[in-house]
Amino acid sequence: MSIKDCKIIELPKVHDPRGNLTFIEAKHISFDIQRVYYLYDVPGGSYRGAHAHKQLQQLIIAMSGSFDVVLDDGYEKECFHLNRSYYGLYVCPMMWRYLDNFSSGAVTMVLASTPYDESDYYRDYDEFLRAVKASP
Ligand code: TYD
């Protein structure tokens, strides 16, 4: 997996003077959603993530506020600034991710392709790098 497989997806936006509306249908996402979780009440200066997943695919959306997602495929890093609730960042498997620079009131929603499974995680960066370098 390469960082080139990760990208910002623009979701539909229905403009309305009463407030905008965004929706997500199966056709907008390349995986079946098995889980949704969200991060909120993140203290200023804090970070989340700092791990990679063996199989899990995700779409990360800034439902409110903003934050940065740094992705690292073991060779290259890229920083994505998320600050609109109609953008989603698709994150493929085997991608070390680090989320920081959370604004006050930021809410991070994550659509995930599998239920929570601790055995799917790499939580040690060197172990992740060894796995990346060992793969063809
Ligand atoms: P973790 O994935 O490390 O959080 P983040 O990447 O957002 O910093 O998970 C933090 C804790 O929450 C960990 O103990 C596992 C638990 N957890 C669940 O029980 N279910 C879930 O769906 C997720 C994402 C985490």
PDB file of C-alpha atoms and ligand atoms in Angstrom:
ATOM      1  CA  MET A   1       0.000   0.000   0.000  1.00  0.00           C
ATOM      2  CA  SER A   2       1.231   3.453  -0.893  1.00  0.00           C
ATOM      3  CA  ILE A   3       0.333   6.871   0.379  1.00  0.00           C
ATOM      4  CA  LYS A   4      -0.870   7.542  -3.181  1.00  0.00           C
ATOM      5  CA  ASP A   5      -3.839   5.240  -2.393  1.00  0.00           C
ATOM      6  CA  CYS A   6      -4.998   7.694   0.295  1.00  0.00           C
ATOM      7  CA  LYS A   7      -6.898  10.751  -0.801  1.00  0.00           C
ATOM      8  CA  ILE A   8      -9.454  13.386   0.088  1.00  0.00           C
ATOM      9  CA  ILE A   9     -12.941  12.515  -1.139  1.00  0.00           C
ATOM     10  CA  GLU A  10     -15.422  15.324  -1.666  1.00  0.00           C
ATOM     11  CA  LEU A  11     -18.869  14.333  -0.425  1.00  0.00           C
ATOM     12  CA  PRO A  12     -22.121  15.745  -1.793  1.00  0.00           C
ATOM     13  CA  LYS A  13     -23.189  19.032  -0.274  1.00  0.00           C
ATOM     14  CA  VAL A  14     -26.740  20.377  -0.444  1.00  0.00           C
ATOM     15  CA  HIS A  15     -26.502  24.138  -0.009  1.00  0.00           C
ATOM     16  CA  ASP A  16     -29.383  25.710   1.860  1.00  0.00           C
ATOM     17  CA  PRO A  17     -29.745  29.079   3.548  1.00  0.00           C
ATOM     18  CA  ARG A  18     -31.154  27.163   6.516  1.00  0.00           C
ATOM     19  CA  GLY A  19     -27.889  25.231   6.802  1.00  0.00           C
ATOM     20  CA  ASN A  20     -25.987  22.857   4.557  1.00  0.00           C
ATOM     21  CA  LEU A  21     -26.503  19.111   4.378  1.00  0.00           C
ATOM     22  CA  THR A  22     -24.018  16.393   3.455  1.00  0.00           C
ATOM     23  CA  PHE A  23     -24.850  12.735   3.000  1.00  0.00           C
ATOM     24  CA  ILE A  24     -22.848   9.564   2.476  1.00  0.00           C
ATOM     25  CA  GLU A  25     -24.124   6.613   0.454  1.00  0.00           C
ATOM     26  CA  ALA A  26     -22.441   3.280  -0.240  1.00  0.00           C
ATOM     27  CA  LYS A  27     -21.359   4.467  -3.687  1.00  0.00           C
ATOM     28  CA  HIS A  28     -19.212   7.212  -2.173  1.00  0.00           C
ATOM     29  CA  ILE A  29     -17.066   4.792  -0.190  1.00  0.00           C
ATOM     30  CA  SER A  30     -14.948   1.909  -1.485  1.00  0.00           C
ATOM     31  CA  PHE A  31     -15.616  -0.331   1.563  1.00  0.00           C
ATOM     32  CA  ASP A  32     -18.610  -1.505   3.583  1.00  0.00           C
ATOM     33  CA  ILE A  33     -18.998   0.415   6.834  1.00  0.00           C
ATOM     34  CA  GLN A  34     -18.864  -1.935   9.828  1.00  0.00           C
ATOM     35  CA  ARG A  35     -18.224   0.655  12.527  1.00  0.00           C
ATOM     36  CA  VAL A  36     -18.437   4.365  13.219  1.00  0.00           C
ATOM     37  CA  TYR A  37     -16.537   6.066  16.025  1.00  0.00           C
ATOM     38  CA  TYR A  38     -15.717   9.641  16.897  1.00  0.00           C
ATOM     39  CA  LEU A  39     -13.167  11.622  18.835  1.00  0.00           C
ATOM     40  CA  TYR A  40     -14.314  14.684  20.745  1.00  0.00           C
ATOM     41  CA  ASP A  41     -13.313  16.759  23.784  1.00  0.00           C
ATOM     42  CA  VAL A  42      -9.712  16.493  22.587  1.00  0.00           C
ATOM     43  CA  PRO A  43      -7.639  18.792  24.831  1.00  0.00           C
ATOM     44  CA  GLY A  44      -5.577  21.493  23.117  1.00  0.00           C
ATOM     45  CA  GLY A  45      -2.077  20.248  22.255  1.00  0.00           C
ATOM     46  CA  SER A  46      -3.124  16.604  22.395  1.00  0.00           C
ATOM     47  CA  TYR A  47      -2.726  14.015  19.658  1.00  0.00           C
ATOM     48  CA  ARG A  48      -4.482  10.778  18.653  1.00  0.00           C
ATOM     49  CA  GLY A  49      -3.608   7.858  16.412  1.00  0.00           C
ATOM     50  CA  ALA A  50       0.096   6.952  16.345  1.00  0.00           C
ATOM     51  CA  HIS A  51      -0.598   3.517  15.002  1.00  0.00           C
ATOM     52  CA  ALA A  52      -1.275   1.642  11.772  1.00  0.00           C
ATOM     53  CA  HIS A  53      -3.731  -1.071  10.777  1.00  0.00           C
ATOM     54  CA  LYS A  54      -3.075  -4.299   8.916  1.00  0.00           C
ATOM     55  CA  GLN A  55      -6.462  -4.563   7.176  1.00  0.00           C
ATOM     56  CA  LEU A  56      -8.664  -1.703   8.313  1.00  0.00           C
ATOM     57  CA  GLN A  57      -9.782   0.953   5.841  1.00  0.00           C
ATOM     58  CA  GLN A  58     -11.183   4.228   7.110  1.00  0.00           C
ATOM     59  CA  LEU A  59     -12.739   7.472   6.036  1.00  0.00           C
ATOM     60  CA  ILE A  60     -11.877  10.318   8.427  1.00  0.00           C
ATOM     61  CA  ILE A  61     -14.135  13.381   8.494  1.00  0.00           C
ATOM     62  CA  ALA A  62     -13.856  16.632  10.450  1.00  0.00           C
ATOM     63  CA  MET A  63     -17.496  16.915  11.526  1.00  0.00           C
ATOM     64  CA  SER A  64     -16.653  20.088  13.390  1.00  0.00           C
ATOM     65  CA  GLY A  65     -13.510  22.190  13.770  1.00  0.00           C
ATOM     66  CA  SER A  66     -10.232  21.144  12.240  1.00  0.00           C
ATOM     67  CA  PHE A  67      -7.152  18.966  12.740  1.00  0.00           C
ATOM     68  CA  ASP A  68      -4.218  17.511  10.810  1.00  0.00           C
ATOM     69  CA  VAL A  69      -3.781  13.890   9.795  1.00  0.00           C
ATOM     70  CA  VAL A  70      -0.212  12.887   8.969  1.00  0.00           C
ATOM     71  CA  LEU A  71      -0.061   9.649   6.971  1.00  0.00           C
ATOM     72  CA  ASP A  72       3.141   7.640   6.626  1.00  0.00           C
ATOM     73  CA  ASP A  73       3.440   4.530   4.443  1.00  0.00           C
ATOM     74  CA  GLY A  74       6.953   3.767   5.725  1.00  0.00           C
ATOM     75  CA  TYR A  75       8.577   5.570   2.794  1.00  0.00           C
ATOM     76  CA  GLU A  76       6.707   8.861   2.434  1.00  0.00           C
ATOM     77  CA  LYS A  77       4.685  11.130   4.696  1.00  0.00           C
ATOM     78  CA  GLU A  78       1.874  13.493   3.791  1.00  0.00           C
ATOM     79  CA  CYS A  79      -0.090  15.897   5.981  1.00  0.00           C
ATOM     80  CA  PHE A  80      -3.790  16.460   5.309  1.00  0.00           C
ATOM     81  CA  HIS A  81      -5.560  19.371   6.977  1.00  0.00           C
ATOM     82  CA  LEU A  82      -9.241  18.527   7.508  1.00  0.00           C
ATOM     83  CA  ASN A  83     -11.550  21.459   8.209  1.00  0.00           C
ATOM     84  CA  ARG A  84     -14.764  20.859   6.227  1.00  0.00           C
ATOM     85  CA  SER A  85     -17.473  18.325   7.023  1.00  0.00           C
ATOM     86  CA  TYR A  86     -17.979  17.546   3.321  1.00  0.00           C
ATOM     87  CA  TYR A  87     -14.426  16.224   2.883  1.00  0.00           C
ATOM     88  CA  GLY A  88     -13.380  12.727   3.917  1.00  0.00           C
ATOM     89  CA  LEU A  89      -9.836  11.376   3.992  1.00  0.00           C
ATOM     90  CA  TYR A  90      -9.670   7.784   2.760  1.00  0.00           C
ATOM     91  CA  VAL A  91      -6.973   5.866   4.646  1.00  0.00           C
ATOM     92  CA  CYS A  92      -5.933   2.502   3.206  1.00  0.00           C
ATOM     93  CA  PRO A  93      -4.413  -0.354   5.251  1.00  0.00           C
ATOM     94  CA  MET A  94      -0.768  -0.254   6.389  1.00  0.00           C
ATOM     95  CA  MET A  95      -0.683   3.497   6.907  1.00  0.00           C
ATOM     96  CA  TRP A  96       0.803   4.943  10.092  1.00  0.00           C
ATOM     97  CA  ARG A  97      -1.420   7.863  11.113  1.00  0.00           C
ATOM     98  CA  TYR A  98      -0.963  10.668  13.589  1.00  0.00           C
ATOM     99  CA  LEU A  99      -3.707  13.233  14.297  1.00  0.00           C
ATOM    100  CA  ASP A 100      -2.866  16.551  15.929  1.00  0.00           C
ATOM    101  CA  ASN A 101      -3.465  20.324  15.825  1.00  0.00           C
ATOM    102  CA  PHE A 102      -7.050  19.809  16.977  1.00  0.00           C
ATOM    103  CA  SER A 103      -9.003  23.051  17.117  1.00  0.00           C
ATOM    104  CA  SER A 104     -11.196  23.689  20.086  1.00  0.00           C
ATOM    105  CA  GLY A 105     -14.487  21.812  19.679  1.00  0.00           C
ATOM    106  CA  ALA A 106     -13.114  19.540  16.923  1.00  0.00           C
ATOM    107  CA  VAL A 107     -15.065  16.336  16.299  1.00  0.00           C
ATOM    108  CA  THR A 108     -13.416  13.577  14.253  1.00  0.00           C
ATOM    109  CA  MET A 109     -15.776  11.006  12.792  1.00  0.00           C
ATOM    110  CA  VAL A 110     -14.272   7.789  11.470  1.00  0.00           C
ATOM    111  CA  LEU A 111     -16.111   5.337   9.211  1.00  0.00           C
ATOM    112  CA  ALA A 112     -14.367   1.986   9.468  1.00  0.00           C
ATOM    113  CA  SER A 113     -14.424  -1.189   7.371  1.00  0.00           C
ATOM    114  CA  THR A 114     -14.250  -3.672  10.281  1.00  0.00           C
ATOM    115  CA  PRO A 115     -15.308  -3.923  13.914  1.00  0.00           C
ATOM    116  CA  TYR A 116     -12.693  -2.980  16.497  1.00  0.00           C
ATOM    117  CA  ASP A 117      -9.930  -5.580  16.628  1.00  0.00           C
ATOM    118  CA  GLU A 118      -6.776  -4.906  18.633  1.00  0.00           C
ATOM    119  CA  SER A 119      -4.885  -7.604  16.696  1.00  0.00           C
ATOM    120  CA  ASP A 120      -5.255  -5.469  13.548  1.00  0.00           C
ATOM    121  CA  TYR A 121      -3.064  -2.721  15.054  1.00  0.00           C
ATOM    122  CA  TYR A 122       0.627  -1.931  14.769  1.00  0.00           C
ATOM    123  CA  ARG A 123       1.231   0.268  17.797  1.00  0.00           C
ATOM    124  CA  ASP A 124       5.009   0.104  17.566  1.00  0.00           C
ATOM    125  CA  TYR A 125       6.462   2.217  14.744  1.00  0.00           C
ATOM    126  CA  ASP A 126       9.577   0.048  14.282  1.00  0.00           C
ATOM    127  CA  GLU A 127       7.429  -3.082  14.060  1.00  0.00           C
ATOM    128  CA  PHE A 128       5.280  -1.320  11.448  1.00  0.00           C
ATOM    129  CA  LEU A 129       8.389  -0.360   9.447  1.00  0.00           C
ATOM    130  CA  ARG A 130       9.719  -3.922   9.569  1.00  0.00           C
ATOM    131  CA  ALA A 131       6.372  -5.203   8.237  1.00  0.00           C
ATOM    132  CA  VAL A 132       6.377  -2.597   5.425  1.00  0.00           C
ATOM    133  CA  LYS A 133       9.941  -3.441   4.372  1.00  0.00           C
ATOM    134  CA  ALA A 134       9.201  -7.179   4.507  1.00  0.00           C
ATOM    135  CA  SER A 135       6.238  -6.924   2.159  1.00  0.00           C
ATOM    136  CA  PRO A 136       6.900  -7.377  -1.570  1.00  0.00           C
TER     137      PRO A 136
HETATM  138  P1  TYD B   1      -7.182   3.991  19.501  1.00  0.00           P
HETATM  139  O1  TYD B   1      -7.549   3.328  18.225  1.00  0.00           O
HETATM  140  O2  TYD B   1      -5.749   3.853  19.958  1.00  0.00           O
HETATM  141  O3  TYD B   1      -7.543   5.541  19.424  1.00  0.00           O
HETATM  142  P2  TYD B   1      -6.987   6.701  18.472  1.00  0.00           P
HETATM  143  O4  TYD B   1      -6.409   6.087  17.288  1.00  0.00           O
HETATM  144  O5  TYD B   1      -8.170   7.456  18.091  1.00  0.00           O
HETATM  145  O6  TYD B   1      -6.048   7.533  19.272  1.00  0.00           O
HETATM  146  O7  TYD B   1      -8.162   3.500  20.636  1.00  0.00           O
HETATM  147  C1  TYD B   1      -8.128   4.049  21.926  1.00  0.00           C
HETATM  148  C2  TYD B   1      -8.800   3.074  22.888  1.00  0.00           C
HETATM  149  O8  TYD B   1     -10.189   2.936  22.544  1.00  0.00           O
HETATM  150  C3  TYD B   1      -8.202   1.681  22.867  1.00  0.00           C
HETATM  151  O9  TYD B   1      -8.149   1.235  24.214  1.00  0.00           O
HETATM  152  C4  TYD B   1      -9.204   0.843  22.126  1.00  0.00           C
HETATM  153  C5  TYD B   1     -10.512   1.573  22.298  1.00  0.00           C
HETATM  154  N1  TYD B   1     -11.362   1.482  21.100  1.00  0.00           N
HETATM  155  C6  TYD B   1     -12.467   0.687  21.120  1.00  0.00           C
HETATM  156  O10 TYD B   1     -12.794   0.018  22.134  1.00  0.00           O
HETATM  157  N2  TYD B   1     -13.260   0.618  20.005  1.00  0.00           N
HETATM  158  C7  TYD B   1     -12.961   1.332  18.890  1.00  0.00           C
HETATM  159  O11 TYD B   1     -13.713   1.258  17.877  1.00  0.00           O
HETATM  160  C8  TYD B   1     -11.787   2.149  18.874  1.00  0.00           C
HETATM  161  C9  TYD B   1     -11.402   2.941  17.662  1.00  0.00           C
HETATM  162  C10 TYD B   1     -11.013   2.189  20.017  1.00  0.00           C
END
